[in-house]
PDB file of C-alpha atoms in Angstrom:
ATOM      1  CA  ARG A   1     -11.274 -15.856  -3.357  1.00  0.00           C
ATOM      2  CA  LYS A   2      -9.530 -12.523  -3.351  1.00  0.00           C
ATOM      3  CA  GLU A   3      -6.483 -13.319  -1.456  1.00  0.00           C
ATOM      4  CA  VAL A   4      -6.985  -9.711   0.930  1.00  0.00           C
ATOM      5  CA  GLU A   5     -10.986  -9.051   0.982  1.00  0.00           C
ATOM      6  CA  GLN A   6     -12.728  -5.690   2.658  1.00  0.00           C
ATOM      7  CA  ASP A   7     -16.320  -4.394   1.888  1.00  0.00           C
ATOM      8  CA  PRO A   8     -15.658  -0.872   0.318  1.00  0.00           C
ATOM      9  CA  GLY A   9     -18.196   0.817   1.753  1.00  0.00           C
ATOM     10  CA  PRO A  10     -18.792   3.541   2.182  1.00  0.00           C
ATOM     11  CA  PHE A  11     -19.754   3.675   5.797  1.00  0.00           C
ATOM     12  CA  ASN A  12     -21.953   6.630   6.504  1.00  0.00           C
ATOM     13  CA  VAL A  13     -21.818   7.093  10.359  1.00  0.00           C
ATOM     14  CA  PRO A  14     -22.498   9.859  13.061  1.00  0.00           C
ATOM     15  CA  GLU A  15     -20.160  11.887  14.638  1.00  0.00           C
ATOM     16  CA  GLY A  16     -19.257   9.754  17.768  1.00  0.00           C
ATOM     17  CA  ALA A  17     -20.632   6.588  16.167  1.00  0.00           C
ATOM     18  CA  THR A  18     -18.628   3.036  16.827  1.00  0.00           C
ATOM     19  CA  VAL A  19     -17.742   2.007  13.529  1.00  0.00           C
ATOM     20  CA  ALA A  20     -15.682  -1.578  13.215  1.00  0.00           C
ATOM     21  CA  PHE A  21     -14.177  -3.116   9.784  1.00  0.00           C
ATOM     22  CA  ASN A  22     -13.228  -6.034   9.054  1.00  0.00           C
ATOM     23  CA  CYS A  23     -10.960  -7.593   6.126  1.00  0.00           C
ATOM     24  CA  THR A  24     -10.249 -11.202   5.276  1.00  0.00           C
ATOM     25  CA  TYR A  25      -7.199 -12.399   4.310  1.00  0.00           C
ATOM     26  CA  SER A  26      -6.601 -16.340   2.091  1.00  0.00           C
ATOM     27  CA  ASN A  27      -3.230 -17.409   3.162  1.00  0.00           C
ATOM     28  CA  SER A  28      -2.949 -18.720   6.237  1.00  0.00           C
ATOM     29  CA  ALA A  29       1.033 -18.069   6.288  1.00  0.00           C
ATOM     30  CA  SER A  30       0.918 -14.085   6.259  1.00  0.00           C
ATOM     31  CA  GLN A  31       2.188 -13.363   9.456  1.00  0.00           C
ATOM     32  CA  SER A  32       2.565  -9.131   9.358  1.00  0.00           C
ATOM     33  CA  PHE A  33      -1.146  -6.879   9.373  1.00  0.00           C
ATOM     34  CA  PHE A  34      -1.429  -3.571   8.727  1.00  0.00           C
ATOM     35  CA  TRP A  35      -3.987  -0.807   8.902  1.00  0.00           C
ATOM     36  CA  TYR A  36      -3.098   2.253   6.466  1.00  0.00           C
ATOM     37  CA  ARG A  37      -5.264   5.258   6.159  1.00  0.00           C
ATOM     38  CA  GLN A  38      -5.769   6.684   2.544  1.00  0.00           C
ATOM     39  CA  ASP A  39      -7.191  10.578   2.163  1.00  0.00           C
ATOM     40  CA  CYS A  40      -8.542  11.506  -1.445  1.00  0.00           C
ATOM     41  CA  ARG A  41      -6.236   9.610  -3.528  1.00  0.00           C
ATOM     42  CA  LYS A  42      -3.333  10.968  -1.417  1.00  0.00           C
ATOM     43  CA  GLU A  43      -0.550   8.454  -0.216  1.00  0.00           C
ATOM     44  CA  PRO A  44      -1.248   5.757   2.185  1.00  0.00           C
ATOM     45  CA  LYS A  45       0.028   6.371   5.658  1.00  0.00           C
ATOM     46  CA  LEU A  46       0.303   3.718   8.649  1.00  0.00           C
ATOM     47  CA  LEU A  47      -2.308   3.774  11.072  1.00  0.00           C
ATOM     48  CA  MET A  48      -1.247   0.774  13.063  1.00  0.00           C
ATOM     49  CA  SER A  49       0.264  -2.522  12.701  1.00  0.00           C
ATOM     50  CA  VAL A  50      -1.764  -5.821  14.124  1.00  0.00           C
ATOM     51  CA  TYR A  51      -0.014  -7.627  16.629  1.00  0.00           C
ATOM     52  CA  SER A  52      -1.577 -11.601  17.647  1.00  0.00           C
ATOM     53  CA  SER A  53      -2.378  -9.984  20.637  1.00  0.00           C
ATOM     54  CA  GLY A  54      -4.800  -7.245  19.679  1.00  0.00           C
ATOM     55  CA  ASN A  55      -3.189  -3.498  20.193  1.00  0.00           C
ATOM     56  CA  GLU A  56      -5.063   0.182  20.689  1.00  0.00           C
ATOM     57  CA  ASP A  57      -3.619   3.383  20.238  1.00  0.00           C
ATOM     58  CA  GLY A  58      -6.526   5.891  21.671  1.00  0.00           C
ATOM     59  CA  ARG A  59      -9.718   5.749  19.752  1.00  0.00           C
ATOM     60  CA  PHE A  60      -8.167   2.858  17.323  1.00  0.00           C
ATOM     61  CA  THR A  61      -8.286  -0.743  18.050  1.00  0.00           C
ATOM     62  CA  ALA A  62      -7.064  -3.857  15.807  1.00  0.00           C
ATOM     63  CA  GLN A  63      -7.180  -6.868  15.915  1.00  0.00           C
ATOM     64  CA  LEU A  64      -6.205 -10.591  14.575  1.00  0.00           C
ATOM     65  CA  ASN A  65      -7.963 -13.662  14.259  1.00  0.00           C
ATOM     66  CA  ARG A  66      -5.882 -15.845  13.138  1.00  0.00           C
ATOM     67  CA  ALA A  67      -7.854 -19.279  12.916  1.00  0.00           C
ATOM     68  CA  SER A  68     -10.315 -17.545  10.937  1.00  0.00           C
ATOM     69  CA  GLN A  69      -8.596 -15.093   9.173  1.00  0.00           C
ATOM     70  CA  TYR A  70      -9.153 -11.539   9.152  1.00  0.00           C
ATOM     71  CA  ILE A  71      -8.389  -8.727  10.767  1.00  0.00           C
ATOM     72  CA  SER A  72      -9.977  -6.192  12.175  1.00  0.00           C
ATOM     73  CA  LEU A  73     -10.243  -1.917  12.945  1.00  0.00           C
ATOM     74  CA  LEU A  74     -12.456  -0.497  15.344  1.00  0.00           C
ATOM     75  CA  ILE A  75     -12.774   3.371  15.529  1.00  0.00           C
ATOM     76  CA  ARG A  76     -14.963   4.431  18.762  1.00  0.00           C
ATOM     77  CA  ASP A  77     -16.382   8.171  18.926  1.00  0.00           C
ATOM     78  CA  SER A  78     -15.531   8.676  15.532  1.00  0.00           C
ATOM     79  CA  LYS A  79     -14.379  12.076  14.285  1.00  0.00           C
ATOM     80  CA  LEU A  80     -14.865  14.371  10.663  1.00  0.00           C
ATOM     81  CA  SER A  81     -11.585  13.567  10.300  1.00  0.00           C
ATOM     82  CA  ASP A  82     -11.604   9.923  10.805  1.00  0.00           C
ATOM     83  CA  SER A  83     -13.568  10.459   6.836  1.00  0.00           C
ATOM     84  CA  ALA A  84     -11.280   8.328   4.630  1.00  0.00           C
ATOM     85  CA  THR A  85     -10.142   4.799   2.863  1.00  0.00           C
ATOM     86  CA  TYR A  86      -8.748   2.580   5.193  1.00  0.00           C
ATOM     87  CA  LEU A  87      -6.579   0.151   3.561  1.00  0.00           C
ATOM     88  CA  CYS A  88      -5.993  -3.679   4.728  1.00  0.00           C
ATOM     89  CA  VAL A  89      -2.480  -5.096   4.461  1.00  0.00           C
ATOM     90  CA  VAL A  90      -1.334  -8.014   4.340  1.00  0.00           C
ATOM     91  CA  ASN A  91       2.263  -9.899   3.856  1.00  0.00           C
ATOM     92  CA  TRP A  92       2.292 -12.683   1.631  1.00  0.00           C
ATOM     93  CA  GLY A  93       3.649 -15.030   4.136  1.00  0.00           C
ATOM     94  CA  GLY A  94       5.387 -18.628   2.909  1.00  0.00           C
ATOM     95  CA  SER A  95       8.861 -19.444   4.263  1.00  0.00           C
ATOM     96  CA  GLY A  96      11.108 -16.968   4.427  1.00  0.00           C
ATOM     97  CA  ASN A  97      10.433 -12.923   3.785  1.00  0.00           C
ATOM     98  CA  THR A  98       9.050 -13.155   0.622  1.00  0.00           C
ATOM     99  CA  GLY A  99       8.401  -9.400   0.538  1.00  0.00           C
ATOM    100  CA  LYS A 100       5.197  -9.621  -1.555  1.00  0.00           C
ATOM    101  CA  LEU A 101       2.502  -7.573   0.199  1.00  0.00           C
ATOM    102  CA  ILE A 102      -1.028  -7.635  -0.742  1.00  0.00           C
ATOM    103  CA  PHE A 103      -3.664  -4.056  -0.414  1.00  0.00           C
ATOM    104  CA  GLY A 104      -7.181  -4.908   0.599  1.00  0.00           C
ATOM    105  CA  GLN A 105      -9.590  -2.449  -1.733  1.00  0.00           C
ATOM    106  CA  GLY A 106      -9.956  -0.103   0.608  1.00  0.00           C
ATOM    107  CA  THR A 107     -12.934   0.153   2.815  1.00  0.00           C
ATOM    108  CA  THR A 108     -14.613   4.112   2.786  1.00  0.00           C
ATOM    109  CA  LEU A 109     -15.801   5.913   5.986  1.00  0.00           C
ATOM    110  CA  GLN A 110     -17.723   9.049   5.741  1.00  0.00           C
ATOM    111  CA  VAL A 111     -18.279  10.667   9.283  1.00  0.00           C
ATOM    112  CA  LYS A 112     -20.999  13.055   8.911  1.00  0.00           C
ATOM    113  CA  PRO A 113     -21.614  16.084  11.562  1.00  0.00           C
TER     114      PRO A 113
ATOM    115  CA  GLU B   1      13.525  15.376   6.013  1.00  0.00           C
ATOM    116  CA  ALA B   2      12.701  11.845   6.131  1.00  0.00           C
ATOM    117  CA  GLN B   3      11.100  11.126   2.761  1.00  0.00           C
ATOM    118  CA  VAL B   4      10.466   8.977  -0.138  1.00  0.00           C
ATOM    119  CA  THR B   5      10.628  11.336  -3.253  1.00  0.00           C
ATOM    120  CA  GLN B   6       8.932  10.627  -6.909  1.00  0.00           C
ATOM    121  CA  ASN B   7       9.566  12.338 -10.195  1.00  0.00           C
ATOM    122  CA  PRO B   8       7.581  13.358 -12.342  1.00  0.00           C
ATOM    123  CA  ARG B   9       4.582  13.777 -10.264  1.00  0.00           C
ATOM    124  CA  TYR B  10       2.356  14.255 -13.339  1.00  0.00           C
ATOM    125  CA  LEU B  11       2.930  12.820 -16.976  1.00  0.00           C
ATOM    126  CA  ILE B  12       1.287  12.284 -20.322  1.00  0.00           C
ATOM    127  CA  THR B  13       2.713  10.571 -22.817  1.00  0.00           C
ATOM    128  CA  VAL B  14       1.570   7.962 -26.005  1.00  0.00           C
ATOM    129  CA  THR B  15       1.770   4.427 -26.466  1.00  0.00           C
ATOM    130  CA  GLY B  16       5.419   3.255 -26.915  1.00  0.00           C
ATOM    131  CA  LYS B  17       7.533   5.974 -25.635  1.00  0.00           C
ATOM    132  CA  LYS B  18       9.975   4.821 -23.060  1.00  0.00           C
ATOM    133  CA  LEU B  19       9.478   6.054 -19.881  1.00  0.00           C
ATOM    134  CA  THR B  20      10.932   6.628 -16.378  1.00  0.00           C
ATOM    135  CA  VAL B  21       9.288   7.402 -13.003  1.00  0.00           C
ATOM    136  CA  THR B  22      12.033   7.826 -10.394  1.00  0.00           C
ATOM    137  CA  CYS B  23      11.717   6.821  -6.792  1.00  0.00           C
ATOM    138  CA  SER B  24      14.539   7.676  -3.524  1.00  0.00           C
ATOM    139  CA  GLN B  25      14.495   7.257  -0.337  1.00  0.00           C
ATOM    140  CA  ASN B  26      16.712   9.022   2.656  1.00  0.00           C
ATOM    141  CA  MET B  27      15.483   7.127   4.969  1.00  0.00           C
ATOM    142  CA  ASN B  28      18.535   3.926   4.320  1.00  0.00           C
ATOM    143  CA  HIS B  29      15.453   1.806   4.007  1.00  0.00           C
ATOM    144  CA  GLU B  30      16.388  -2.145   3.007  1.00  0.00           C
ATOM    145  CA  TYR B  31      12.854  -2.639   1.299  1.00  0.00           C
ATOM    146  CA  MET B  32      11.336  -0.535  -1.608  1.00  0.00           C
ATOM    147  CA  SER B  33       8.252  -1.425  -3.668  1.00  0.00           C
ATOM    148  CA  TRP B  34       5.845   0.106  -6.805  1.00  0.00           C
ATOM    149  CA  TYR B  35       2.474  -0.200  -6.481  1.00  0.00           C
ATOM    150  CA  ARG B  36      -0.268   0.786  -8.720  1.00  0.00           C
ATOM    151  CA  GLN B  37      -3.886   2.314  -7.598  1.00  0.00           C
ATOM    152  CA  ASP B  38      -7.070   2.065 -10.322  1.00  0.00           C
ATOM    153  CA  PRO B  39     -10.268   2.016  -8.998  1.00  0.00           C
ATOM    154  CA  GLY B  40     -12.293  -0.317  -7.476  1.00  0.00           C
ATOM    155  CA  LEU B  41      -8.722  -2.529  -7.429  1.00  0.00           C
ATOM    156  CA  GLY B  42      -7.075  -0.666  -4.885  1.00  0.00           C
ATOM    157  CA  LEU B  43      -3.183  -0.935  -4.496  1.00  0.00           C
ATOM    158  CA  ARG B  44      -1.580  -3.666  -6.633  1.00  0.00           C
ATOM    159  CA  GLN B  45       2.549  -4.419  -6.181  1.00  0.00           C
ATOM    160  CA  ILE B  46       3.743  -3.811  -9.166  1.00  0.00           C
ATOM    161  CA  TYR B  47       7.713  -5.091  -8.514  1.00  0.00           C
ATOM    162  CA  TYR B  48      10.184  -4.589  -4.787  1.00  0.00           C
ATOM    163  CA  SER B  49      13.353  -5.197  -3.983  1.00  0.00           C
ATOM    164  CA  MET B  50      14.683  -6.750  -0.534  1.00  0.00           C
ATOM    165  CA  ASN B  51      17.811  -5.106  -0.695  1.00  0.00           C
ATOM    166  CA  VAL B  52      20.654  -3.611  -3.452  1.00  0.00           C
ATOM    167  CA  GLU B  53      20.243  -5.786  -6.629  1.00  0.00           C
ATOM    168  CA  VAL B  54      17.448  -7.860  -5.246  1.00  0.00           C
ATOM    169  CA  THR B  55      14.416  -7.488  -6.987  1.00  0.00           C
ATOM    170  CA  ASP B  56      10.903  -9.482  -8.065  1.00  0.00           C
ATOM    171  CA  LYS B  57       7.853  -9.508  -8.879  1.00  0.00           C
ATOM    172  CA  GLY B  58       4.716  -8.752  -7.259  1.00  0.00           C
ATOM    173  CA  ASP B  59       1.013  -9.020  -8.014  1.00  0.00           C
ATOM    174  CA  VAL B  60       0.768  -7.211 -11.709  1.00  0.00           C
ATOM    175  CA  PRO B  61       4.376  -6.734 -12.942  1.00  0.00           C
ATOM    176  CA  GLU B  62       3.470  -7.450 -16.636  1.00  0.00           C
ATOM    177  CA  GLY B  63       4.662  -4.478 -18.989  1.00  0.00           C
ATOM    178  CA  TYR B  64       7.268  -3.166 -15.624  1.00  0.00           C
ATOM    179  CA  LYS B  65      11.045  -3.226 -15.541  1.00  0.00           C
ATOM    180  CA  VAL B  66      12.778  -2.458 -12.297  1.00  0.00           C
ATOM    181  CA  SER B  67      16.986  -1.696 -10.950  1.00  0.00           C
ATOM    182  CA  ARG B  68      18.253  -1.540  -7.696  1.00  0.00           C
ATOM    183  CA  LYS B  69      21.743  -0.505  -7.957  1.00  0.00           C
ATOM    184  CA  GLU B  70      21.617   1.644  -5.182  1.00  0.00           C
ATOM    185  CA  LYS B  71      19.642   1.212  -1.663  1.00  0.00           C
ATOM    186  CA  ARG B  72      18.670   4.269  -2.075  1.00  0.00           C
ATOM    187  CA  ASN B  73      16.397   4.611  -5.994  1.00  0.00           C
ATOM    188  CA  PHE B  74      14.330   2.136  -7.254  1.00  0.00           C
ATOM    189  CA  PRO B  75      13.286   3.243 -10.659  1.00  0.00           C
ATOM    190  CA  LEU B  76      10.539   1.880 -12.572  1.00  0.00           C
ATOM    191  CA  ILE B  77      10.902   1.506 -16.280  1.00  0.00           C
ATOM    192  CA  LEU B  78       7.433   1.034 -18.702  1.00  0.00           C
ATOM    193  CA  GLU B  79       9.905  -0.234 -21.783  1.00  0.00           C
ATOM    194  CA  SER B  80       6.856   0.485 -23.960  1.00  0.00           C
ATOM    195  CA  PRO B  81       3.837   1.909 -22.523  1.00  0.00           C
ATOM    196  CA  SER B  82      -0.071   1.145 -23.164  1.00  0.00           C
ATOM    197  CA  PRO B  83      -3.233   2.686 -22.348  1.00  0.00           C
ATOM    198  CA  ASN B  84      -3.886  -0.014 -19.536  1.00  0.00           C
ATOM    199  CA  GLN B  85      -0.837   1.381 -18.029  1.00  0.00           C
ATOM    200  CA  THR B  86      -3.229   4.513 -16.834  1.00  0.00           C
ATOM    201  CA  SER B  87      -2.999   4.694 -13.448  1.00  0.00           C
ATOM    202  CA  LEU B  88      -1.811   6.559  -9.732  1.00  0.00           C
ATOM    203  CA  TYR B  89       1.335   4.638  -9.169  1.00  0.00           C
ATOM    204  CA  PHE B  90       3.101   4.873  -5.640  1.00  0.00           C
ATOM    205  CA  CYS B  91       6.007   4.057  -4.261  1.00  0.00           C
ATOM    206  CA  ALA B  92       6.956   3.094  -0.900  1.00  0.00           C
ATOM    207  CA  SER B  93      10.306   2.125   1.358  1.00  0.00           C
ATOM    208  CA  SER B  94      10.641   0.678   4.311  1.00  0.00           C
ATOM    209  CA  THR B  95      13.041  -1.300   7.198  1.00  0.00           C
ATOM    210  CA  LEU B  96      12.887  -5.046   7.195  1.00  0.00           C
ATOM    211  CA  GLY B  97      13.861  -6.475  10.361  1.00  0.00           C
ATOM    212  CA  GLY B  98      12.382  -9.791  13.088  1.00  0.00           C
ATOM    213  CA  GLY B  99      11.285 -11.459   9.644  1.00  0.00           C
ATOM    214  CA  SER B 100       8.477  -9.262   9.767  1.00  0.00           C
ATOM    215  CA  TYR B 101       7.427  -5.902   7.665  1.00  0.00           C
ATOM    216  CA  ASN B 102       7.412  -2.379   9.196  1.00  0.00           C
ATOM    217  CA  GLU B 103       6.366   0.916   8.667  1.00  0.00           C
ATOM    218  CA  GLN B 104       6.078   1.283   4.617  1.00  0.00           C
ATOM    219  CA  PHE B 105       6.390   5.100   3.776  1.00  0.00           C
ATOM    220  CA  PHE B 106       5.121   5.950   0.476  1.00  0.00           C
ATOM    221  CA  GLY B 107       5.775   8.725  -2.003  1.00  0.00           C
ATOM    222  CA  PRO B 108       3.649  11.518  -2.781  1.00  0.00           C
ATOM    223  CA  GLY B 109       2.243   9.498  -6.005  1.00  0.00           C
ATOM    224  CA  THR B 110       2.521   9.621  -9.927  1.00  0.00           C
ATOM    225  CA  ARG B 111      -0.287  10.223 -12.244  1.00  0.00           C
ATOM    226  CA  LEU B 112       0.165   8.601 -15.524  1.00  0.00           C
ATOM    227  CA  THR B 113      -1.648   8.858 -18.830  1.00  0.00           C
ATOM    228  CA  VAL B 114      -0.924   7.008 -21.590  1.00  0.00           C
ATOM    229  CA  LEU B 115      -2.644   8.181 -25.031  1.00  0.00           C
TER     230      LEU B 115
END
């Protein structure tokens, strides 16, 4: 099993659609979780951190399910500008701050007019 | 302006010719890291540093060296580059706090081709 796994897609959706991505992680000791956005081989940029209680930022909602070891990202009312690759990031966990961060392969979203 | 800079942005070199990719951040971040990105494999961590003089291996450290003599700089050294190190490289930095990791700021990337 990969340490962090995402469906690479692509997800092709019409404008206004709601789309959800999942990301599974293998290490139950992981403590920090993030979603990053990457446009066309440019540098990744933080979209949102994922908190235990779930969190929302405008049209974006992130959730963490520790029991099943996955995080999710929900995008409502998709815009053309949401087209990008979404990267799931998990710290490796274990005792202390190990510093090792694992990126998922990324999920590509294409929003069509 | 708060930023992470990398140099060079593009580099074509030949097998075995030592090279260094520089990374510098002006945000006083403790944590710095190097990644490589390859099609179908995503970003993979090469090395990271939790603070000055503290470095550790990521997932794919073979063939690379790093050093952290100053807080702002974290150069990546390829002593004897090989074609399988052709990749897009990103440097990133972040603060550390409360036992968790904070937003990583990425440099613009260095596209390396080893012939």
